[in-house]
Tab-separated table of C-alpha atoms and ligand atoms in Angstrom:
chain	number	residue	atom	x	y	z
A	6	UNK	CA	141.410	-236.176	-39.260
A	7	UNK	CA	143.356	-236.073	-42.666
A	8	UNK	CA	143.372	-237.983	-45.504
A	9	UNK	CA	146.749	-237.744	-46.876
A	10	UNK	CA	146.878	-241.293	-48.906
A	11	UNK	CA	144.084	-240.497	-51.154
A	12	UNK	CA	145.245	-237.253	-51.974
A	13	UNK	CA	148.882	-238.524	-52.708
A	14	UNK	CA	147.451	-241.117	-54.958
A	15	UNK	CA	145.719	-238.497	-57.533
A	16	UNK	CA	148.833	-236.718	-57.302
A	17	UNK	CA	151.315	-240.006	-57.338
A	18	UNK	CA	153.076	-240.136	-60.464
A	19	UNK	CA	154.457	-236.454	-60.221
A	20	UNK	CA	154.965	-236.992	-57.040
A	21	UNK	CA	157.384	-239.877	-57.594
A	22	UNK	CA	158.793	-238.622	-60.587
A	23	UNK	CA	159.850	-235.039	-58.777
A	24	UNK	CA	161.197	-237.494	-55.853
A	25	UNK	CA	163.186	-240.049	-57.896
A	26	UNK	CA	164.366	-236.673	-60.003
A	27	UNK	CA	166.282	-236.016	-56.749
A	28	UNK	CA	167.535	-239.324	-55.981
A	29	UNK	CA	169.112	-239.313	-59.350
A	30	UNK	CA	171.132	-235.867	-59.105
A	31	UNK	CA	172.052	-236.878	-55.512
A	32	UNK	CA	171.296	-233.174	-54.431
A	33	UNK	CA	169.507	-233.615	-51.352
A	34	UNK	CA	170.366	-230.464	-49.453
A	35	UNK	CA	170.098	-227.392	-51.315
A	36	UNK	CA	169.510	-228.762	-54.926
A	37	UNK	CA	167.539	-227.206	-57.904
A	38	UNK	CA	164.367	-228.693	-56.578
A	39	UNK	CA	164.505	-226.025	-53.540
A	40	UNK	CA	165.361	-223.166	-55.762
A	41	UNK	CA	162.650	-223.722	-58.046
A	42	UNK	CA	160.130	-224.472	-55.081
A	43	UNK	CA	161.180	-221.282	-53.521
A	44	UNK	CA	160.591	-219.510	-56.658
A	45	UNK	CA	157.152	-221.071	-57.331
A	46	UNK	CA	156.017	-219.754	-53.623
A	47	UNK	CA	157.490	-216.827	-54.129
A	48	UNK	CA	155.154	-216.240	-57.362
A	49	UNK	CA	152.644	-217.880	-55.595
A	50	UNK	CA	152.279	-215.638	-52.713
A	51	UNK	CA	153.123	-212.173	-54.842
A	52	UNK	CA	156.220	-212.008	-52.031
A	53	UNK	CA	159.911	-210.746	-52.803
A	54	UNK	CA	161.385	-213.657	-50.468
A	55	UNK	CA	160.846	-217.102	-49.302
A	56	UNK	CA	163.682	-218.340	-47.153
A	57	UNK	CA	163.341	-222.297	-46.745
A	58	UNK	CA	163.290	-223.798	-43.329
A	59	UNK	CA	163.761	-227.418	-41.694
A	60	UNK	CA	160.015	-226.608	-40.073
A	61	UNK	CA	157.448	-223.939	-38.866
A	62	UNK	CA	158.769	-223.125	-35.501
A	63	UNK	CA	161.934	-222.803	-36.343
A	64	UNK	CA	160.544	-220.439	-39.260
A	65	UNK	CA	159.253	-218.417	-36.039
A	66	UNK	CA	162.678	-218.936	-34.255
A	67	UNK	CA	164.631	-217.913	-36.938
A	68	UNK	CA	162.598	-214.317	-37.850
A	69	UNK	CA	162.780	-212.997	-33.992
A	70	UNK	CA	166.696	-214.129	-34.505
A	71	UNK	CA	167.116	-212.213	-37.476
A	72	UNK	CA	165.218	-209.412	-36.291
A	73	UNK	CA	167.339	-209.091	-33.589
A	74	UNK	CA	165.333	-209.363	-30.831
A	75	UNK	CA	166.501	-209.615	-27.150
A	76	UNK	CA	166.441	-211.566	-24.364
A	77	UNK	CA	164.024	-209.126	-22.245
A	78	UNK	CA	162.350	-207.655	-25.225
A	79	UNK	CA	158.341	-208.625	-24.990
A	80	UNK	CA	156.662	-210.046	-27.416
A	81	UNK	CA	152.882	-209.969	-27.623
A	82	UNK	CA	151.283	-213.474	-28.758
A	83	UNK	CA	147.696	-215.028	-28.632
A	84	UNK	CA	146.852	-217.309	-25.243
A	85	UNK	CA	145.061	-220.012	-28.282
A	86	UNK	CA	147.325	-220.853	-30.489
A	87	UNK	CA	149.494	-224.353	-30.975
A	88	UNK	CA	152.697	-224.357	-28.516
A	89	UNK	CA	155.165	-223.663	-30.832
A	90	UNK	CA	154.369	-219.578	-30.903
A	91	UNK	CA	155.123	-219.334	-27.424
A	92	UNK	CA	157.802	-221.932	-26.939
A	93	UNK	CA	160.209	-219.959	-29.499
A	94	UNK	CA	160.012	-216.691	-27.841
A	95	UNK	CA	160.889	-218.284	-24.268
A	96	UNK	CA	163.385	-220.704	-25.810
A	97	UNK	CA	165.018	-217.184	-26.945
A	98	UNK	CA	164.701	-215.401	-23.540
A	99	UNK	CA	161.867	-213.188	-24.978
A	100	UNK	CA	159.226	-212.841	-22.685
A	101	UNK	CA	155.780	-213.448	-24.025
A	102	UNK	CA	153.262	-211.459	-23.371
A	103	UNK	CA	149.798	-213.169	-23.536
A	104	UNK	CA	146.567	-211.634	-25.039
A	105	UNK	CA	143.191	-213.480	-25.181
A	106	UNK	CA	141.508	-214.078	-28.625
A	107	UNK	CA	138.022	-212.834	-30.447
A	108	UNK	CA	135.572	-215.024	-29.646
A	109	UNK	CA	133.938	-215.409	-33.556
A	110	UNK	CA	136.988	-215.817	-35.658
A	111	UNK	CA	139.332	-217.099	-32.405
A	112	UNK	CA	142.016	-214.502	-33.823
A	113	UNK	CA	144.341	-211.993	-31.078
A	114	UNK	CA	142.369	-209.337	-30.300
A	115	UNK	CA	144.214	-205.997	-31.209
A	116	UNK	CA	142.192	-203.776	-28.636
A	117	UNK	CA	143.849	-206.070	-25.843
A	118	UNK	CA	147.536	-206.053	-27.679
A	119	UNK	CA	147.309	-202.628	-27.631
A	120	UNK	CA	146.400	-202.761	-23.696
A	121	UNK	CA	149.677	-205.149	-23.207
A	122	UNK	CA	152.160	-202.671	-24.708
A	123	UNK	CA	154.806	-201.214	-22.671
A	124	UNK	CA	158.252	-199.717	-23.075
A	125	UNK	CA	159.613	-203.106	-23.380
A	126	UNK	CA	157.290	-204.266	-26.390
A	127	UNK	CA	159.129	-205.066	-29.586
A	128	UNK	CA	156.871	-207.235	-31.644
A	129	UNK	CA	153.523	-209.112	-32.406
A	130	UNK	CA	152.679	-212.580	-33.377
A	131	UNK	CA	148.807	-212.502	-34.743
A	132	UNK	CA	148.474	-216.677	-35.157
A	133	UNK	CA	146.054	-217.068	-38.375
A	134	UNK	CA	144.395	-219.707	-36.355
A	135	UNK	CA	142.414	-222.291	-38.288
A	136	UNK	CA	143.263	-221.044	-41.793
A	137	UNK	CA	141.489	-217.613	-41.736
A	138	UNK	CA	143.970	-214.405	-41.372
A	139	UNK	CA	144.024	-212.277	-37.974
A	140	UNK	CA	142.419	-208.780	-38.006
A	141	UNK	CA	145.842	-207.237	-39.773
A	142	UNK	CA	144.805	-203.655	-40.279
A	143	UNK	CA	144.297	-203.237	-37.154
A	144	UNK	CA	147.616	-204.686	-35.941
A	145	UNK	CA	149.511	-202.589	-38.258
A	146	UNK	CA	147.994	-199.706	-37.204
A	147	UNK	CA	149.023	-200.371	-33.714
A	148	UNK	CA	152.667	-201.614	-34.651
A	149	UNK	CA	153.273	-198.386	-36.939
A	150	UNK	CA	152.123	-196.471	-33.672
A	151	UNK	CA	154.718	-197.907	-31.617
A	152	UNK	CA	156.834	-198.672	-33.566
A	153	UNK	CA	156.618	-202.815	-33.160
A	154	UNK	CA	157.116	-205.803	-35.839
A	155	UNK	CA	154.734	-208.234	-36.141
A	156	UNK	CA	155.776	-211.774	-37.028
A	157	UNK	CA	152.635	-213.382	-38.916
A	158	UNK	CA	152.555	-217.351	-37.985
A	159	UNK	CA	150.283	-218.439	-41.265
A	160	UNK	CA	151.638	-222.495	-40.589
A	161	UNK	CA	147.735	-222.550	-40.570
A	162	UNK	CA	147.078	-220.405	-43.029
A	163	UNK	CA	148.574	-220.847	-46.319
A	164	UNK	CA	147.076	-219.689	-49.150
A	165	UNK	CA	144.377	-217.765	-47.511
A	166	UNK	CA	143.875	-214.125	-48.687
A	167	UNK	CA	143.734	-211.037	-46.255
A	168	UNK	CA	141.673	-208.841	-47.846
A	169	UNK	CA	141.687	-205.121	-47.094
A	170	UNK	CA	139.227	-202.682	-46.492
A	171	UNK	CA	140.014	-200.649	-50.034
A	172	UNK	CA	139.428	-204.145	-51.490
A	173	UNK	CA	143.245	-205.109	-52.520
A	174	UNK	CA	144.335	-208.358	-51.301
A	175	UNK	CA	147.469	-209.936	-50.152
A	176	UNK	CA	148.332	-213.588	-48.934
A	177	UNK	CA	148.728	-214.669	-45.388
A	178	UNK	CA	152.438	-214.313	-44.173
A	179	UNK	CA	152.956	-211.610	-46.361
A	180	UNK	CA	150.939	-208.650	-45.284
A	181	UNK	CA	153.783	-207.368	-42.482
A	182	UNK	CA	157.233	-207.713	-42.016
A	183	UNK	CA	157.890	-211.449	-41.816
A	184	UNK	CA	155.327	-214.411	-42.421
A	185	UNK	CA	155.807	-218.329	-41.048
A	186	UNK	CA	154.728	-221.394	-42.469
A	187	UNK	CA	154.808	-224.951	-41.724
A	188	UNK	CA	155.026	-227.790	-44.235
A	189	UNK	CA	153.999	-230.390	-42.125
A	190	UNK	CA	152.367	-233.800	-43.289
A	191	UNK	CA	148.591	-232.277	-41.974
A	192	UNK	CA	148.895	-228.563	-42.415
A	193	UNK	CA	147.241	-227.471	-46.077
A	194	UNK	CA	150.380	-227.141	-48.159
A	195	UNK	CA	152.709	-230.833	-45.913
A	196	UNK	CA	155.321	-232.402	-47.351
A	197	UNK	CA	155.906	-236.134	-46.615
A	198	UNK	CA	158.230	-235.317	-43.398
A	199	UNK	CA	159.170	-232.098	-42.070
A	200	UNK	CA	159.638	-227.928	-43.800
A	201	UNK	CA	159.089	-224.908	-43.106
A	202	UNK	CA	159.415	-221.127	-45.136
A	203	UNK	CA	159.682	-217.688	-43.753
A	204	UNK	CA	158.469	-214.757	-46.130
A	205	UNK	CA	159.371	-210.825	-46.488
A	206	UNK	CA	159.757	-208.536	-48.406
A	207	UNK	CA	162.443	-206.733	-47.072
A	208	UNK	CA	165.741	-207.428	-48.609
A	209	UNK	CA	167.935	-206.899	-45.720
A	210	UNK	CA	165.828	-208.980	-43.330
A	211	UNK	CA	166.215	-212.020	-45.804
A	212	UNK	CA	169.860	-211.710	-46.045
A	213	UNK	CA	169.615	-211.712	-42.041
A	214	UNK	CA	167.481	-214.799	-42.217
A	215	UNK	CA	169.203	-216.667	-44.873
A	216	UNK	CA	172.415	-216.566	-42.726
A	217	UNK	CA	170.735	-217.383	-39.611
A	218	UNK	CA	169.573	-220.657	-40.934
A	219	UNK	CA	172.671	-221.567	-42.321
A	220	UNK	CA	175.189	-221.059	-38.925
A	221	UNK	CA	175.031	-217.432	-39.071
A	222	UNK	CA	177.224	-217.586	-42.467
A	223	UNK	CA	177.117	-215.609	-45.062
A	224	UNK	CA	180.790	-215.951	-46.709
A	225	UNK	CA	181.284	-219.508	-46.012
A	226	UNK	CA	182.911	-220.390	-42.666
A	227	UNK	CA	182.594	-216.819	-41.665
A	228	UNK	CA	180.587	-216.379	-38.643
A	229	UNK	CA	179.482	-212.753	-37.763
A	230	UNK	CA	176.333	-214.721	-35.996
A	231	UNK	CA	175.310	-216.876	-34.344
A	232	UNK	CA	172.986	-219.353	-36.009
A	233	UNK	CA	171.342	-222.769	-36.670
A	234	UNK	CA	170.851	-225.430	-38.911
A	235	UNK	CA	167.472	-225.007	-40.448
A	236	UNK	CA	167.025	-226.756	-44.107
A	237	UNK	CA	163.902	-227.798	-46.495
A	238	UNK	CA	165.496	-231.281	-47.875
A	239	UNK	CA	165.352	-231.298	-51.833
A	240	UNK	CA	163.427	-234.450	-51.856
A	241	UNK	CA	160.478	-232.669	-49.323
A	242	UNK	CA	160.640	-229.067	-51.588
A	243	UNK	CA	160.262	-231.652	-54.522
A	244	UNK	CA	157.506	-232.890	-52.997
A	245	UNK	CA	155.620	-229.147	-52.204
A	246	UNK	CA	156.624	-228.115	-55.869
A	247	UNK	CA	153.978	-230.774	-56.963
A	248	UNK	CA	151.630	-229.520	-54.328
A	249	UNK	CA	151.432	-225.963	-54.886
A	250	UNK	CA	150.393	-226.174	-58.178
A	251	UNK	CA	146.596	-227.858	-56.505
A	252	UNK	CA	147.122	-225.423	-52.940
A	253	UNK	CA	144.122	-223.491	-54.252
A	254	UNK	CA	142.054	-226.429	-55.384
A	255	UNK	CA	142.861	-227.841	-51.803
A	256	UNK	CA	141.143	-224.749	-50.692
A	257	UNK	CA	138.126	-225.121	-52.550
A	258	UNK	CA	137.683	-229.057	-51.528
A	259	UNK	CA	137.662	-227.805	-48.146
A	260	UNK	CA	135.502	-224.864	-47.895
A	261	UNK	CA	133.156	-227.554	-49.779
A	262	UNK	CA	133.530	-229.704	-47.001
A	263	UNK	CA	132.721	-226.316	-44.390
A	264	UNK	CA	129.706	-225.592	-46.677
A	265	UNK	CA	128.627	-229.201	-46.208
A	266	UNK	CA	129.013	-228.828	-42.223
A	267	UNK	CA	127.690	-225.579	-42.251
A	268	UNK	CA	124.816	-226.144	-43.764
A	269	UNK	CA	124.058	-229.307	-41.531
A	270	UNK	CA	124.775	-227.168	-38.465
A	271	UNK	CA	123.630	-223.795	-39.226
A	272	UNK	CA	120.887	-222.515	-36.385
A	273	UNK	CA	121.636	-225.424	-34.309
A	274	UNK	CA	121.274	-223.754	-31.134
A	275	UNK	CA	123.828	-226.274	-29.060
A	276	UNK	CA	126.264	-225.696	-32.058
A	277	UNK	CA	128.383	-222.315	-33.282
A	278	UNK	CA	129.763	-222.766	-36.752
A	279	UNK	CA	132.941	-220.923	-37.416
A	280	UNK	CA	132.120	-217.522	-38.517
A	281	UNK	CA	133.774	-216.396	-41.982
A	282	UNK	CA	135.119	-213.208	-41.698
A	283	UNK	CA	134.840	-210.687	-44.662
A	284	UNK	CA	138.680	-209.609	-44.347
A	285	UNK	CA	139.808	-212.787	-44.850
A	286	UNK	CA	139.013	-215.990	-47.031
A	287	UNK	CA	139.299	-219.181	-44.962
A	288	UNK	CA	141.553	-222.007	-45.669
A	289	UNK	CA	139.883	-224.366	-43.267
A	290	UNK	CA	143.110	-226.012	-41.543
A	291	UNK	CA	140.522	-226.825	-39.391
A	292	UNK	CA	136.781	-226.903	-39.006
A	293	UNK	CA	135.828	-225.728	-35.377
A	294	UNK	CA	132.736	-225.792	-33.800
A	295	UNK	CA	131.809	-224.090	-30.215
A	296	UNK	CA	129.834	-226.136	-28.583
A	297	UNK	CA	126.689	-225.137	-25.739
A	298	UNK	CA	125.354	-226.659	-23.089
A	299	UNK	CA	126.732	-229.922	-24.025
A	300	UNK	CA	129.041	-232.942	-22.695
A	301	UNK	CA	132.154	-232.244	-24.867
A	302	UNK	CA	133.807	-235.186	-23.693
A	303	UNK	CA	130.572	-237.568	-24.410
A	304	UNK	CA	130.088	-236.062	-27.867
A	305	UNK	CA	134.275	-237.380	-29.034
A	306	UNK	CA	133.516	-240.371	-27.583
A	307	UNK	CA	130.544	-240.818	-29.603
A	308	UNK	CA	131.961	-239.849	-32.522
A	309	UNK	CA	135.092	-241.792	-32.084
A	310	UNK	CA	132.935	-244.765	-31.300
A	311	UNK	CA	131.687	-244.073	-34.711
A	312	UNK	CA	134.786	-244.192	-36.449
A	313	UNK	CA	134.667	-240.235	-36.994
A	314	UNK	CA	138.007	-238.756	-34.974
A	315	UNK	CA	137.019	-235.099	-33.834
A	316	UNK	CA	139.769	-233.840	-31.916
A	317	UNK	CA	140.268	-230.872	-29.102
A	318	UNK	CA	142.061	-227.664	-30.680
A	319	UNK	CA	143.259	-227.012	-27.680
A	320	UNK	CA	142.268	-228.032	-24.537
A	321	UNK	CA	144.924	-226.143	-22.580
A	322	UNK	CA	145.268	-222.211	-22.957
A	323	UNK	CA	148.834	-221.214	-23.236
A	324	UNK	CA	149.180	-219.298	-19.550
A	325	UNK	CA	147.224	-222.801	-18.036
A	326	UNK	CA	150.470	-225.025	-19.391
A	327	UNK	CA	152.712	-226.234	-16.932
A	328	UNK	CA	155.734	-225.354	-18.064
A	329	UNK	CA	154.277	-222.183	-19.193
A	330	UNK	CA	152.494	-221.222	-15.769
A	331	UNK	CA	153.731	-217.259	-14.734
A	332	UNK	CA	153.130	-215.563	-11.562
A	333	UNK	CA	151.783	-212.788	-14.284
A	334	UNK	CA	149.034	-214.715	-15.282
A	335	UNK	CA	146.151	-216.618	-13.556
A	336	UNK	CA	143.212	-218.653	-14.712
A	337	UNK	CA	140.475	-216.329	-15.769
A	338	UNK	CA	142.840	-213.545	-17.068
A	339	UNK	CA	141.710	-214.842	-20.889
A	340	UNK	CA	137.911	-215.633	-20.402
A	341	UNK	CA	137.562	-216.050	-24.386
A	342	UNK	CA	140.352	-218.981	-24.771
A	343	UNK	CA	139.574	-219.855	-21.258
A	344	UNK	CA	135.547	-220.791	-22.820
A	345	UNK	CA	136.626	-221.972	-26.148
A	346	UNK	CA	139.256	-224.671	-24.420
A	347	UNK	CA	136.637	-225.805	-22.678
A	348	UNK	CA	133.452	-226.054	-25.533
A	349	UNK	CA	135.515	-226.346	-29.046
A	350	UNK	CA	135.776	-229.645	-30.940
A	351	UNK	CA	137.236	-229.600	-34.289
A	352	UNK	CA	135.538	-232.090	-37.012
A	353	UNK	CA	137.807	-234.330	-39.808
A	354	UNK	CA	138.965	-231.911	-42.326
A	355	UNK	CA	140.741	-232.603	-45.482
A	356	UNK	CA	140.549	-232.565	-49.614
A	357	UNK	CA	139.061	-235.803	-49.731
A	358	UNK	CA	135.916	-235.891	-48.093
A	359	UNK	CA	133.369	-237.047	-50.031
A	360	UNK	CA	129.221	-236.273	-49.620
A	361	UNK	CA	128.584	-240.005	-48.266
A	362	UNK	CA	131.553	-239.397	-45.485
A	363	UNK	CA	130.115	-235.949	-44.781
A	364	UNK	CA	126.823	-237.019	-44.669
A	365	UNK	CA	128.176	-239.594	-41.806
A	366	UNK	CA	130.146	-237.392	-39.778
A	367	UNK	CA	126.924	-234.333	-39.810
A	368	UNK	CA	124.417	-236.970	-38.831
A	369	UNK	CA	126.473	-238.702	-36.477
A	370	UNK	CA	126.795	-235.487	-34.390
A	371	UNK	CA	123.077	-234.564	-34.504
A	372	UNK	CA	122.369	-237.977	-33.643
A	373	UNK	CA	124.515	-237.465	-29.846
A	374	UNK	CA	123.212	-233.952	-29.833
A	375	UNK	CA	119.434	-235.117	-30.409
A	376	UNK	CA	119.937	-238.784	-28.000
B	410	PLP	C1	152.124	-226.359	-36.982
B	410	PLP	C2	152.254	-225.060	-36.323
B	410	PLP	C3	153.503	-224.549	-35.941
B	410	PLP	C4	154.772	-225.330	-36.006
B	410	PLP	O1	155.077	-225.948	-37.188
B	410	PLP	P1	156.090	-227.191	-37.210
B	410	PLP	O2	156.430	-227.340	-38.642
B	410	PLP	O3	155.361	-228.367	-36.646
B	410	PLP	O4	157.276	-226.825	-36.385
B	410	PLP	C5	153.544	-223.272	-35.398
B	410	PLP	N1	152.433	-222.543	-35.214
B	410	PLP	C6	151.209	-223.013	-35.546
B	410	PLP	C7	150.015	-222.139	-35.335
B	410	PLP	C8	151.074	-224.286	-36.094
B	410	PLP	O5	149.859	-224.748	-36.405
């Protein structure tokens, strides 16, 4: 689906050189390369604070820690979204409250967050599914109303600008209280293992966070928390220094890649092609197509059988997982992710995809479609 060697090799000798920079100093927790990384994103995104993590759920764990959420408290997520969003807020005795998703952009759809609200509702967590930002005027609107947080997960996101309806723009993961990101390998800004960052703003909040990740401390070996252990390693934030500088040129190699599948798939009438929304640039973590009136299954197979992996992103909405299954919920409470579980297939996406490959992959699936 990604094609991580070629990209490393353009980028190789920095690469190596930032990495053997850190085997030389020895500093591999907490050295200079992590500082100057976190500065760097910091700049990048036009945000006060980046608080390096060991990955992106525990950049999700660690904000509804530090914003002292209870066990009880509700907390409103998307039913089509990766695991992780969920698995946090039960892993911290929150209980998630599921909303269904727009069926064009696949983004939580505020009208039905503001339907799940009750007394007990203390935050939201808009996903920015596929690389293109949730609908966040509208969610602020509706948190300022009642007075909620909303946790942005942008681990798909990165990069990607939220653009408002005055025109002004911000980055995803910064445009409420507390944005998470993921660094890993596949997602558009991966290191070569494991990372995470959480972003804000607010000062006090990223005092909060930076002691939660580091065992509640903030004089050392005084508790007045409890915490974890969350770190980016040196030699991985030596690694993403290298990589931001190219995040936006990533960008650009894949919306080139979209153009190239949207234009092969455009008016196809067993084929939607992922609508671009005009609050939000897309960073194409992944390139989703709805399919109609078609054998999913057969088309996968097809393509797989042609060398072209196309995977399933994701089969199973969140309130249909096992160990997620809740007398609250039943199947057809979420009719949107309920339909696009069942007819979306996602398409190789990455910076290195060349005309020949894309010609391969778009003719390969209007070959099944047309057979
Ligand atoms: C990848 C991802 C995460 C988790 O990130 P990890 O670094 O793998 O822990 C969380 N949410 C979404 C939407 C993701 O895509």
């Amino acid at each position: 689906m990604v094609d991580l060697k070629s990209q490393y090799e353009k980028i190789k000798s920095e690469v190596d050189k930032g990495i053997q920079e850190v085997i030389d100093s020895c500093a591999f927790i907490n050295g200079p390369a992590v500082k100057t990384f976190q500065a760097d994103l910091e700049y990048y995104l036009g945000v006060k604070h980046v608080i390096p993590c060991a990955n992106g759920t525990d950049a999700l764990q660690v904000s509804m820690m530090a914003l002292g959420l209870k066990p009880g408290d509700e907390v409103i997520t998307t039913s089509f979204t990766f695991i992780a969003t969920a698995e946090v807020i039960a892993l911290l005795e929150l209980t998630p409250v599921l909303v269904d998703v727009e069926p064009d952009t696949f983004n939580i759809d505020p009208k039905a967050v503001e339907k799940a609200i009750t007394a007990k509702t203390r935050a939201i967590v808009p996903v920015h599914l596929f690389g293109q930002c949730a609908d966040m005027e509208a969610l602020q609107e509706i948190a300022d109303k009642h007075d909620l947080f909303i946790i942005e997960d942008a681990c798909q996101a990165i990069g990607a600008d939220y653009i408002f309806k005055d025109g002004s723009r911000k980055k995803a993961g910064t445009i409420s209280n507390v944005g998470c990101t993921s660094f890993f390998p596949s997602k558009n800004l991966g290191c070569f293992g494991d990372g995470g960052a959480i972003f804000t703003n607010n000062d006090k909040l990223a005092d909060e966070m930076r002691a939660v990740v580091n065992h509640g401390m903030k004089v050392r070996y005084y508790h007045d928390m409890i915490g974890v252990n969350s770190r980016l390693d040196s030699i991985q934030a030596a690694v993403l220094k290298v990589k931001l500088q190219y995040l936006d040129d990533y960008a650009k190699e894949r919306r080139r890649a979209a153009d190239h599948y949207d234009n092969a798939f455009k008016n196809h009438p067993k084929l939607q092609t992922p609508t671009r929304w005009e609050n939000s640039t897309h960073v194409f973590h992944q390139y989703t197509l709805v399919t109609k009136d078609i054998d999913r299954a057969a088309l996968q197979q097809y393509l797989m059988s042609k060398n072209v992996p196309a995977m399933i992103y994701y089969p199973v909405p969140l309130h249909m997982q096992k160990a997620y299954l809740d007398p609250r919920y039943k199947e057809g409470d979420f009719p949107v992710t309920e339909m696009l579980s069942e007819r979306v297939i996602s398409l190789p996406m990455s910076t290195e995809l060349d005309e020949k490959q894309l010609e391969y992959i778009t003719s390969s699936v209007i070959e099944f479609l047309e057979q």
